[in-house]
Amino acid sequence: MSPGPARGRTPGSDGGAGRRSPARRWQLVRANSDAVPPSTRRFMARARQRRMRAALPWAVAAAVLTVAGLVAWTVLGTGLFGVREVRVVGARLVTPVQIRDAAAVRDNEPLARVDLAATARRVGTLPPVARATVEREWPGTLVIRVQERTPVAAVPQGDGFVVVDGSGVVFQRLDRAPGGLPLVKVARPGPDDPGTRAGLAVLAALGEKLRAELVAVDVAGLARITLLLRGERQVFWGDASRGADKSTVATALLSRKADRIDVSAPDVVTFE
């Protein structure tokens, strides 16, 4: 009888062939820098420097934008640099209060947001102001410089007088005639009035001697202009044309004893 398989044995149970190998355990160990070749270290260092150089402009730009945004917000959006003072320069005929009211700039309004041109236009609507400029003076002052109109003549109006400049603009009202100004008698004074323009043209043509004797320029009509002189003398001027010739002739004839001199046609003069 042939022997059967041995009891108690399993395949691979003999010897070392049937034993299970223990599991391997892996551990990540950081290599010493000396273990990296020098060429690799130099390459990695250069790469880091390139990355830093590439990122630097972006970092600077971001910082600049942040600072600029903060400054803009502080200047434009807060009252830190707001209007604390409105300084008026060059005003004599109008008060600083009138100019500030016309400027209409709110207290603590951000100085950078004040519309300088619009503010100057508002101030320029005041009749005595011929021109206005507005400037910022940091940190909180608005400077308004005004150039007032130059008075040229006074015009009787009702119980008082109005003062006009060389363009005929009425910019001041007075209860009595201002000293040192000649009178121009015209019905409707103003820059668009032909009589006003004619009277001022005659006034501008007068020489010093004739002006020294002048009391008033009476504009009864565009062709009926008369100079009223001291001593109740008169020079009939006619219209406003040939002003220089008429002034020369009238000045030369001031020594004549005549109550009325007609220079409306300066080439042919008549006396009365």
Coordinates of C-alpha atoms in Angstrom, one line a residue:
M1 CA 0.0 0.0 0.0
S2 CA 1.4 3.3 -1.0
P3 CA 1.8 5.9 1.7
G4 CA -0.8 8.8 1.7
P5 CA 0.0 12.4 2.1
A6 CA 1.5 13.4 5.3
R7 CA -0.9 14.8 7.8
G8 CA -0.7 18.3 9.3
R9 CA 1.2 19.7 6.3
T10 CA 0.1 22.4 4.0
P11 CA 1.8 23.5 0.9
G12 CA 4.6 25.8 1.6
S13 CA 4.6 25.1 5.3
D14 CA 8.1 23.5 5.1
G15 CA 11.2 25.5 5.8
G16 CA 11.4 29.2 5.1
A17 CA 9.4 29.0 1.9
G18 CA 6.1 29.2 3.7
R19 CA 7.0 32.2 5.9
R20 CA 5.4 35.7 5.2
S21 CA 8.0 38.5 4.9
P22 CA 7.5 41.4 7.3
A23 CA 6.0 44.7 5.7
R24 CA 8.5 47.4 4.7
R25 CA 8.2 50.8 6.3
W26 CA 9.3 53.9 4.2
Q27 CA 10.4 57.1 5.8
L28 CA 11.1 60.4 4.0
V29 CA 14.4 61.8 5.1
R30 CA 15.5 65.3 4.1
A31 CA 18.8 65.1 2.4
N32 CA 21.6 67.2 3.8
S33 CA 22.5 70.2 1.6
D34 CA 25.8 68.6 1.0
A35 CA 24.1 65.8 -0.7
V36 CA 22.8 68.2 -3.5
P37 CA 25.4 68.9 -6.1
P38 CA 26.8 72.5 -6.2
S39 CA 25.6 73.0 -9.7
T40 CA 22.0 72.1 -8.7
R41 CA 22.1 74.5 -5.7
R42 CA 23.4 77.3 -7.9
F43 CA 20.6 76.7 -10.4
M44 CA 17.9 76.6 -7.7
A45 CA 19.3 79.9 -6.2
R46 CA 19.2 81.6 -9.6
A47 CA 15.7 80.4 -10.1
R48 CA 14.6 81.9 -6.8
Q49 CA 16.2 85.2 -7.6
R50 CA 14.5 85.3 -11.0
R51 CA 11.2 84.7 -9.4
M52 CA 11.8 87.4 -6.8
R53 CA 12.9 89.9 -9.5
A54 CA 9.8 89.1 -11.6
A55 CA 7.5 89.6 -8.6
L56 CA 9.1 92.8 -7.4
P57 CA 7.5 95.2 -9.9
W58 CA 4.1 93.8 -9.3
A59 CA 4.5 94.2 -5.5
V60 CA 5.8 97.8 -5.9
A61 CA 2.9 98.6 -8.3
A62 CA 0.4 97.1 -5.8
A63 CA 1.9 99.1 -3.0
V64 CA 1.8 102.3 -5.0
L65 CA -1.8 101.8 -6.0
T66 CA -2.8 101.1 -2.4
V67 CA -1.1 104.3 -1.2
A68 CA -2.5 106.3 -4.1
G69 CA -6.0 105.1 -3.4
L70 CA -5.6 105.9 0.3
V71 CA -4.4 109.4 -0.5
A72 CA -7.2 110.0 -3.1
W73 CA -9.8 108.8 -0.6
T74 CA -8.4 111.1 2.1
V75 CA -8.2 114.1 -0.2
L76 CA -11.4 113.7 -2.1
G77 CA -13.7 111.8 0.2
T78 CA -13.1 113.2 3.6
G79 CA -13.1 116.6 5.3
L80 CA -9.5 116.3 6.4
F81 CA -8.4 118.6 3.6
G82 CA -11.7 120.5 3.5
V83 CA -12.3 124.2 3.0
R84 CA -11.6 125.9 6.3
E85 CA -11.1 129.5 5.0
V86 CA -12.2 131.6 2.0
R87 CA -9.7 134.4 1.6
V88 CA -10.7 137.4 -0.6
V89 CA -8.1 139.6 -2.3
G90 CA -8.6 142.8 -4.2
A91 CA -12.2 143.7 -3.1
R92 CA -13.1 147.3 -2.3
L93 CA -16.5 147.9 -3.8
V94 CA -17.9 144.6 -2.6
T95 CA -17.5 143.0 0.9
P96 CA -15.8 139.7 1.5
V97 CA -19.1 138.4 2.8
Q98 CA -20.8 139.2 -0.5
I99 CA -18.0 137.4 -2.4
R100 CA -18.2 134.3 -0.2
D101 CA -21.9 134.2 -0.6
A102 CA -21.6 134.4 -4.4
A103 CA -18.9 131.7 -4.4
A104 CA -21.3 129.3 -2.6
V105 CA -18.6 127.0 -1.4
R106 CA -19.7 124.8 1.6
D107 CA -17.6 124.7 4.8
N108 CA -15.4 121.6 4.9
E109 CA -16.1 120.8 1.3
P110 CA -13.0 118.8 0.1
L111 CA -10.7 121.4 -1.3
A112 CA -9.7 119.2 -4.2
R113 CA -13.3 118.9 -5.4
V114 CA -14.0 122.6 -5.6
D115 CA -14.7 123.6 -9.2
L116 CA -12.5 126.6 -9.5
A117 CA -13.8 127.8 -12.8
A118 CA -17.5 127.6 -11.8
T119 CA -16.7 129.4 -8.5
A120 CA -15.0 132.2 -10.4
R121 CA -18.0 132.5 -12.7
R122 CA -20.4 132.8 -9.8
V123 CA -18.2 135.5 -8.2
G124 CA -18.0 137.3 -11.6
T125 CA -21.8 137.8 -11.6
L126 CA -21.4 140.5 -8.9
P127 CA -21.7 143.8 -10.9
P128 CA -18.5 145.4 -9.5
V129 CA -16.4 142.4 -10.4
A130 CA -14.8 142.5 -13.8
R131 CA -12.8 139.3 -13.4
A132 CA -12.3 136.7 -10.7
T133 CA -9.8 133.9 -10.3
V134 CA -9.9 131.1 -7.7
E135 CA -6.9 129.2 -6.3
R136 CA -6.4 126.4 -3.8
E137 CA -3.9 126.9 -1.0
W138 CA -3.4 123.7 0.9
P139 CA -4.3 122.3 3.2
G140 CA -7.7 124.1 3.6
T141 CA -7.8 127.6 2.1
L142 CA -9.6 128.9 -1.0
V143 CA -8.2 132.1 -2.3
I144 CA -10.5 134.4 -4.4
R145 CA -8.8 137.2 -6.3
V146 CA -11.1 139.8 -7.8
Q147 CA -10.4 142.6 -10.3
E148 CA -13.1 145.2 -9.9
R149 CA -14.4 147.5 -12.6
T150 CA -12.8 150.9 -13.2
P151 CA -15.3 153.7 -12.8
V152 CA -15.4 156.0 -15.8
A153 CA -18.5 158.1 -15.4
A154 CA -21.6 158.7 -13.3
V155 CA -25.1 158.8 -14.7
P156 CA -27.9 160.6 -13.0
Q157 CA -30.8 158.2 -12.3
G158 CA -33.8 159.2 -10.3
D159 CA -32.7 160.7 -7.0
G160 CA -29.3 159.2 -7.2
F161 CA -26.5 158.2 -9.5
V162 CA -25.2 155.0 -11.1
V163 CA -21.5 154.4 -11.9
V164 CA -20.5 152.8 -15.2
D165 CA -17.2 151.5 -16.5
G166 CA -15.7 152.0 -19.9
S167 CA -18.0 149.4 -21.4
G168 CA -21.1 151.0 -20.0
V169 CA -21.7 148.4 -17.4
V170 CA -23.6 149.7 -14.4
F171 CA -21.9 148.3 -11.3
Q172 CA -22.6 150.8 -8.4
R173 CA -25.5 152.9 -7.1
L174 CA -24.9 156.1 -5.1
D175 CA -27.0 158.7 -3.4
R176 CA -24.8 161.5 -4.5
A177 CA -22.5 162.2 -7.4
P178 CA -19.0 160.7 -6.8
G179 CA -16.2 163.2 -6.7
G180 CA -13.7 163.0 -9.6
L181 CA -16.0 161.4 -12.1
P182 CA -17.6 163.2 -15.0
L183 CA -21.3 162.9 -15.6
V184 CA -22.8 161.3 -18.7
K185 CA -26.5 162.2 -19.1
V186 CA -28.2 159.4 -20.8
A187 CA -31.7 157.9 -20.4
R188 CA -31.0 154.2 -20.2
P189 CA -27.4 153.5 -19.2
G190 CA -26.0 150.1 -20.1
P191 CA -23.5 148.3 -22.3
D192 CA -26.1 147.7 -25.0
D193 CA -27.5 151.2 -25.1
P194 CA -26.3 153.2 -28.1
G195 CA -26.5 156.5 -26.2
T196 CA -24.3 155.2 -23.5
R197 CA -21.7 153.9 -25.9
A198 CA -21.7 157.3 -27.8
G199 CA -21.3 159.3 -24.6
L200 CA -18.4 157.2 -23.4
A201 CA -16.8 157.4 -26.8
V202 CA -16.9 161.2 -26.7
L203 CA -15.6 161.1 -23.1
A204 CA -12.6 159.0 -24.2
A205 CA -11.8 161.3 -27.0
L206 CA -11.4 164.4 -24.8
G207 CA -7.9 165.9 -24.2
E208 CA -6.7 166.9 -20.7
K209 CA -7.5 170.6 -21.0
L210 CA -11.0 169.9 -22.3
R211 CA -11.7 167.2 -19.7
A212 CA -10.5 169.6 -16.9
E213 CA -13.3 172.0 -17.9
L214 CA -15.9 169.3 -18.4
V215 CA -19.0 169.1 -16.1
A216 CA -21.1 166.6 -18.1
V217 CA -21.6 164.9 -21.5
D218 CA -25.3 165.4 -22.4
V219 CA -26.5 162.8 -24.8
A220 CA -29.9 164.1 -26.0
G221 CA -29.6 161.9 -29.1
L222 CA -27.0 160.1 -31.1
A223 CA -26.4 163.2 -33.2
R224 CA -27.1 165.7 -30.5
I225 CA -24.3 165.3 -28.0
T226 CA -23.2 168.4 -26.1
L227 CA -20.3 169.0 -23.7
L228 CA -21.4 171.1 -20.6
L229 CA -18.4 173.0 -19.4
R230 CA -17.6 175.2 -16.3
G231 CA -19.0 178.7 -16.4
E232 CA -22.2 177.4 -18.2
R233 CA -20.3 177.1 -21.5
Q234 CA -21.2 174.5 -24.0
V235 CA -19.6 172.7 -26.9
F236 CA -22.0 171.2 -29.4
W237 CA -20.4 167.9 -30.4
G238 CA -22.9 166.4 -32.8
D239 CA -22.4 162.7 -33.1
A240 CA -19.5 160.6 -31.8
S241 CA -17.5 160.5 -35.0
R242 CA -14.2 162.3 -35.5
G243 CA -13.7 162.6 -31.8
A244 CA -9.9 163.4 -31.9
D245 CA -10.4 166.3 -34.5
K246 CA -13.3 167.8 -32.5
S247 CA -11.3 167.6 -29.3
T248 CA -8.4 169.4 -30.9
V249 CA -10.5 172.2 -32.3
A250 CA -12.6 172.7 -29.1
T251 CA -9.5 172.8 -27.0
A252 CA -7.9 175.4 -29.2
L253 CA -11.1 177.6 -29.0
L254 CA -11.5 177.4 -25.2
S255 CA -9.9 180.9 -24.9
R256 CA -12.5 182.4 -27.1
K257 CA -15.3 184.3 -25.3
A258 CA -18.2 182.3 -26.5
D259 CA -21.1 180.6 -24.6
R260 CA -21.5 178.0 -27.3
I261 CA -19.0 176.5 -29.7
D262 CA -20.2 174.2 -32.4
V263 CA -17.6 171.6 -33.5
S264 CA -20.1 169.1 -35.0
A265 CA -18.3 169.8 -38.3
P266 CA -14.8 170.4 -37.1
D267 CA -13.7 171.9 -40.4
V268 CA -16.3 174.7 -40.1
V269 CA -16.7 176.0 -36.5
T270 CA -19.4 178.4 -35.4
F271 CA -19.6 180.5 -32.2
E272 CA -22.5 181.9 -30.3

